[in-house]
Each structure stands twice: as C-alpha cells, then as structure tokens.
Coordinates of C-alpha atoms in Angstrom, one line a residue:
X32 CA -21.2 2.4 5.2
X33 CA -20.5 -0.5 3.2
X34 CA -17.2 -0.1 2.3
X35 CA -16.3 0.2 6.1
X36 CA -17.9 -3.1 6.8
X37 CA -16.1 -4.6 3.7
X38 CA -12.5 -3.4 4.9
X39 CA -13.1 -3.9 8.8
X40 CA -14.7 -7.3 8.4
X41 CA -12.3 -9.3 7.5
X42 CA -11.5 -13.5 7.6
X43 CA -8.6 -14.7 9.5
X44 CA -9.7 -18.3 8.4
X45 CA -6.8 -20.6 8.4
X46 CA -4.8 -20.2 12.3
X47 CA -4.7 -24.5 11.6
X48 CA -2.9 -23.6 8.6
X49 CA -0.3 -21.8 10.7
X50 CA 0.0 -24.0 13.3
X51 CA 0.7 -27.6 11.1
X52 CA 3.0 -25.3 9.2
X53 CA 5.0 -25.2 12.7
X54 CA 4.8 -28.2 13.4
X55 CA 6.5 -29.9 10.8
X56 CA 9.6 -30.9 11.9
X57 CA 11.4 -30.3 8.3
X58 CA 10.4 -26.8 8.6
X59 CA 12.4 -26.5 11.8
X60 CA 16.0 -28.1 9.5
X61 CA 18.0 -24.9 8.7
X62 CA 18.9 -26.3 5.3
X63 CA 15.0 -26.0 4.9
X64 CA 14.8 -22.0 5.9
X65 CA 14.2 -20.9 2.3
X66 CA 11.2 -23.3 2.0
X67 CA 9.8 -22.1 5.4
X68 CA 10.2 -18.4 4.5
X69 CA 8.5 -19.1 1.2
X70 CA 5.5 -21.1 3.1
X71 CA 5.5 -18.3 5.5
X72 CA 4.8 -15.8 3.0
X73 CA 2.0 -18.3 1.2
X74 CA 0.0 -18.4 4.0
X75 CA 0.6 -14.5 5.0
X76 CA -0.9 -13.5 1.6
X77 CA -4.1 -16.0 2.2
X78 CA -4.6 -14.6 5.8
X79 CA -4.4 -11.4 4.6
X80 CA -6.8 -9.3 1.8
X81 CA -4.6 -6.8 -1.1
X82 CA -5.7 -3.6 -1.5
X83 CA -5.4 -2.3 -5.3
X84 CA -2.8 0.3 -4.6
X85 CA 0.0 0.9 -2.2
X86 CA -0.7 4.0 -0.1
X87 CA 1.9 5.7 1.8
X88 CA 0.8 7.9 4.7
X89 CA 2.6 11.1 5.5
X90 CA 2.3 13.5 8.6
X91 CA 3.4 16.9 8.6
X92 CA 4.1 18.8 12.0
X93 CA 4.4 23.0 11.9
X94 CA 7.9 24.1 12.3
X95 CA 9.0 27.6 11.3
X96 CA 12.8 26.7 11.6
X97 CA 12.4 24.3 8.5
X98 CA 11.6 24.1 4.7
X99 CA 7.8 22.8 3.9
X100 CA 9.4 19.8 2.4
X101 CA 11.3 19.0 5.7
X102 CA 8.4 19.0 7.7
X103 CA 6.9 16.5 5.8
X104 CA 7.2 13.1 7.5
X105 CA 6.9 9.5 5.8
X106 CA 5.5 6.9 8.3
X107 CA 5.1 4.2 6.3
X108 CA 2.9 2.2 3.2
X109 CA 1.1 -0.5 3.4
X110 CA -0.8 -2.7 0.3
X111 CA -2.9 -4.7 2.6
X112 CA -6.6 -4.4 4.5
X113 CA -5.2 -5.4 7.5
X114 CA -2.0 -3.5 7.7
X115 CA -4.0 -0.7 7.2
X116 CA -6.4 -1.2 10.2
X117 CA -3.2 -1.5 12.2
X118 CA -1.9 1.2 11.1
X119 CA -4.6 3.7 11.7
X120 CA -5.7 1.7 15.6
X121 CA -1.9 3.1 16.2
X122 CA -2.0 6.6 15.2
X123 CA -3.5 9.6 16.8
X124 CA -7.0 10.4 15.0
X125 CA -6.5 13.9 13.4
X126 CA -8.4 15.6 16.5
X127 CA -5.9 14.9 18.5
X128 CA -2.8 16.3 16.4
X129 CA -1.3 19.7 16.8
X130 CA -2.9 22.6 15.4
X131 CA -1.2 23.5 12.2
X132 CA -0.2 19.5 11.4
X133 CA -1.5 17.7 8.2
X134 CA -2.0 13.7 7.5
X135 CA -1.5 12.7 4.1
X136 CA -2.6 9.5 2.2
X137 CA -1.2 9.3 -1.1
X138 CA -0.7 6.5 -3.3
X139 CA 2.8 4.8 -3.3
X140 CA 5.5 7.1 -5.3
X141 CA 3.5 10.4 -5.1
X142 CA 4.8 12.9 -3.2
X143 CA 1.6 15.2 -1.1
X144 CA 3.0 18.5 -2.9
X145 CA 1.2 20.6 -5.7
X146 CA 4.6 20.4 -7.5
X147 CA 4.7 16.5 -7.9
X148 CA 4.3 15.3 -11.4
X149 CA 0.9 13.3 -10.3
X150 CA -0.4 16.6 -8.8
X151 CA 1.0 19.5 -10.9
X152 CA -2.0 19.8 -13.1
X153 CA -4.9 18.5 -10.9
X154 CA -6.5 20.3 -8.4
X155 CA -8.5 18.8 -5.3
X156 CA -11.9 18.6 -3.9
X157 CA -12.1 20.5 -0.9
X158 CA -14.4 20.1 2.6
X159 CA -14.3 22.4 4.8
X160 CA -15.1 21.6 8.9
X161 CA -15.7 23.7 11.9
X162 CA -13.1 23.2 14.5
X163 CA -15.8 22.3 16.9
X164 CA -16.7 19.2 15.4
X165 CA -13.7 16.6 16.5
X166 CA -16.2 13.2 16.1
X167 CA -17.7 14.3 12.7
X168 CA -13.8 15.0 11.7
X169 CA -12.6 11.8 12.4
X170 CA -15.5 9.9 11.2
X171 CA -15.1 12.0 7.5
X172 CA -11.3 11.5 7.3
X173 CA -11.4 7.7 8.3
X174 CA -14.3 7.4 5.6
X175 CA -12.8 9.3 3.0
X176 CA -9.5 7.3 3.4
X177 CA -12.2 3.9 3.3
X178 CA -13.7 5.6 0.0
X179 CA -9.6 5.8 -1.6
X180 CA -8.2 2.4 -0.4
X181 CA -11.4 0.7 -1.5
X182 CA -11.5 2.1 -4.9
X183 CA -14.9 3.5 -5.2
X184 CA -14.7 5.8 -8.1
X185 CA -15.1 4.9 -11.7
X186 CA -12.0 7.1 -12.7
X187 CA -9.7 5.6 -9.4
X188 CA -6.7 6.3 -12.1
X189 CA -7.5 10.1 -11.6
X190 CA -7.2 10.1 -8.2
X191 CA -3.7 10.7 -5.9
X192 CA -4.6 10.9 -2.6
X193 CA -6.3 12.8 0.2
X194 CA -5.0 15.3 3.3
X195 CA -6.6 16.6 5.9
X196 CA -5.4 20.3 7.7
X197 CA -6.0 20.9 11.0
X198 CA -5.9 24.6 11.4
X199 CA -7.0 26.9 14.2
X200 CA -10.2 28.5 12.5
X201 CA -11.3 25.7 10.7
X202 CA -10.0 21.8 8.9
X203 CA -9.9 21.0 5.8
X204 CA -10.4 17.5 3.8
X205 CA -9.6 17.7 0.7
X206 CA -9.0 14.6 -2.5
X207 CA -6.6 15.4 -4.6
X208 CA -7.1 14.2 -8.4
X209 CA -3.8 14.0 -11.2
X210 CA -5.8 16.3 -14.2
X211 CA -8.0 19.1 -13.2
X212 CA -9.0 19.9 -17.1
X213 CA -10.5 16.2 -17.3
X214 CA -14.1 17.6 -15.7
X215 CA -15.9 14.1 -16.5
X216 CA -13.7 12.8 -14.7
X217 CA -13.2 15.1 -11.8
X218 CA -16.9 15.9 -12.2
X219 CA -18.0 11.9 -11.2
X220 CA -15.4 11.7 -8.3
X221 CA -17.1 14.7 -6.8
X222 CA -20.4 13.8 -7.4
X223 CA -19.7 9.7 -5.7
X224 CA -17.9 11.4 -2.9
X225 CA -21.2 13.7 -2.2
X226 CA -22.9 10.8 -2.3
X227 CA -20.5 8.6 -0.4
X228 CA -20.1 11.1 2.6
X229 CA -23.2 12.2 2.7
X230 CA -22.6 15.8 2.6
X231 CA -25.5 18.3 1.2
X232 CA -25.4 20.1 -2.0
X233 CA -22.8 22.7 -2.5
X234 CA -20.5 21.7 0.0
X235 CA -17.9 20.3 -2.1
X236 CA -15.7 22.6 -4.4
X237 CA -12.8 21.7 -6.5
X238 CA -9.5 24.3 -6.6
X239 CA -7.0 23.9 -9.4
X240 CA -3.5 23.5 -7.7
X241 CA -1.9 26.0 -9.8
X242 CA -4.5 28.9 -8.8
X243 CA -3.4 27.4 -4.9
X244 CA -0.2 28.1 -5.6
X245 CA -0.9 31.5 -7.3
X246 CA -3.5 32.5 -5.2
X247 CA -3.7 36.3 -3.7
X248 CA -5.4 36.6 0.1
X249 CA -7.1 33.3 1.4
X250 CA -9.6 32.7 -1.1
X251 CA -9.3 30.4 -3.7
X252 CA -12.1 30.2 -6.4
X253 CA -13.4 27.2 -7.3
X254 CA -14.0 25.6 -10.9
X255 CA -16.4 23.3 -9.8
X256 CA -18.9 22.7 -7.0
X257 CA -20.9 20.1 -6.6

C-alpha cells in the first residue's frame, strides 16, 4: 500500500546536523542550556515528520471485578511518523493479546466510549474476522490505523478513531465516525476504506452507536453497507 510506504519510509537526513550541534563548545556553557534545549528541539522537529492529528492509543484488558471505564488503559499519544512506528515495533500485535482485550486509536481528547461527545451520535463501520486468521488481522488493523494517521478520507473531520475486539468466536475492526446522520459523509469513508483494504462488496456495515447501546440479543442492524 502506498500509504504504508509513505509512513514507513522515512528520512533521517541530517545525523551531521546533530553532531556539530554537540560539538560546539557554547552549547556545552550551562548559562547556554535554554539555547541548546531550543536547538535541540529545531533539529528534533526536522528529523522527524508531523502527523495531522495527535492519536492516543488505548488498551483495554477483560476484568469482571471492574467498571468498563476502569478497564480502559491510556498508553500514550504521539503527533509524529516516527513515534508512531516506535510505538507499534513495541507493542504486542493484537493476535497476541488476551481474548476479550481491545486496542483503541482515537484522536487526542476523545475518549473510545459510545457516550463521548465526539462519538455519541456517530456510529462505526464494522469488519468482521474469523478467529483463525491472526496474519490477515494484524496486517488489517496495522493498515487501518496507516489509512487514519495518514488522513486518507475526504471527510477526515468525521472520523474519531478505530478499535479492534479480540473475542473468542470472532474480531472485530471497526472506524468509528462523530455523525452517523451525515450519510455523504459516512457513505465516502466507507466506500475509500473498501477500496483501501481491499475487502469485497458487502463486507463493510455501519451500526449507529445508539442502536449498540440499545441493542436486544447480539445482532445489531446496520444502516449502511457498502
């Protein structure tokens, strides 16, 4: 994919830059620091490439002896290419975590819960995976979260975040949106991720969170499908 290429290959140009920067005796003066911190940070930001959102990730593990909202975990944001790369090289790929355990990647200030201000009238385009398939799992959550920190959609505005479940009978991946009634809007971020991931027709349908929350039994109807 060539969003994957565009995020994983990356410059890291200027290592002269870093090393005359050290090797300037006035940087070395204490009454100098706030200058060296300040160059320091100049020649961080032109190593490194900005995303155009901060995205926090989130991991929730099963535990019956706490509240939903206790299991979730915060690991940490990041605003950069390469922060994000080291993030995810450190992490277990969502194979590997526990059975009944979510990741979350949401943009910076929005909580991964139906009742967050962002999320409380969206819904979320939903993919569902056989447990069997561990590779194709972590090769569509890795280029899902590629499709949200690269800002592929035309209405990247509408879009919160993504989480993947990792259940016993089957995973989920699904890409949360802010406004479930705008269906241009939520109908082009369906149609580009089909496209994006590759999936065939009909494999992608959108739930409304508040029928989620509402829902009776295990099936959730969908309002679109694409």
């Amino acid at each position: 994919m060539l969003l994957t290429k565009h995020l994983k290959n990356v410059d890291s140009e200027p290592e002269m830059l870093t090393t005359r920067s050290n090797s300037s005796g006035s940087l070395k003066d204490s009454s100098d620091s706030d200058v060296h911190q300040q160059l320091i940070k100049e020649i961080d930001l032109r190593l490194k490439h900005p995303l155009e959102h901060t995205w926090t990730l989130w991991y929730l593990e099963n535990d019956r002896t706490k509240a939903w909202e206790e299991m979730q975990n915060e690991i940490t944001s990041f605003d950069m290419v390469e922060d994000f790369w080291s993030l995810y090289n450190h992490i277990k790929p969502p194979s590997e975590i526990k059975i009944g355990s979510d990741y979350s990647l949401f943009k910076k200030g929005i909580l991964p819960m139906w009742e967050d201000d962002a999320n409380k009238f969206g819904g979320r385009w939903v993919i569902t995976l056989s447990r069997n398939c561990k590779q194709e799992l972590d090769k569509l959550w890795l280029d899902v979260i590629l499709i949200l920190i690269g800002e592929a959609f035309e209405h990247t505005d509408e879009v919160c975040g993504a989480v993947i479940n990792i259940r016993g009978k089957s995973n989920k991946i699904s890409i949360w949106t802010t406004n479930g009634h705008n269906e241009l809007a939520v109908m082009k971020i369906g149609h580009k991720l089909r496209d994006l991931l590759t999936l065939p027709p009909h494999n992608l349908h959108y739930q409304l969170h508040k029928d989620s929350m509402s829902k009776q039994g295990s099936l959730i109807k969908a309002v679109y499908s694409v």
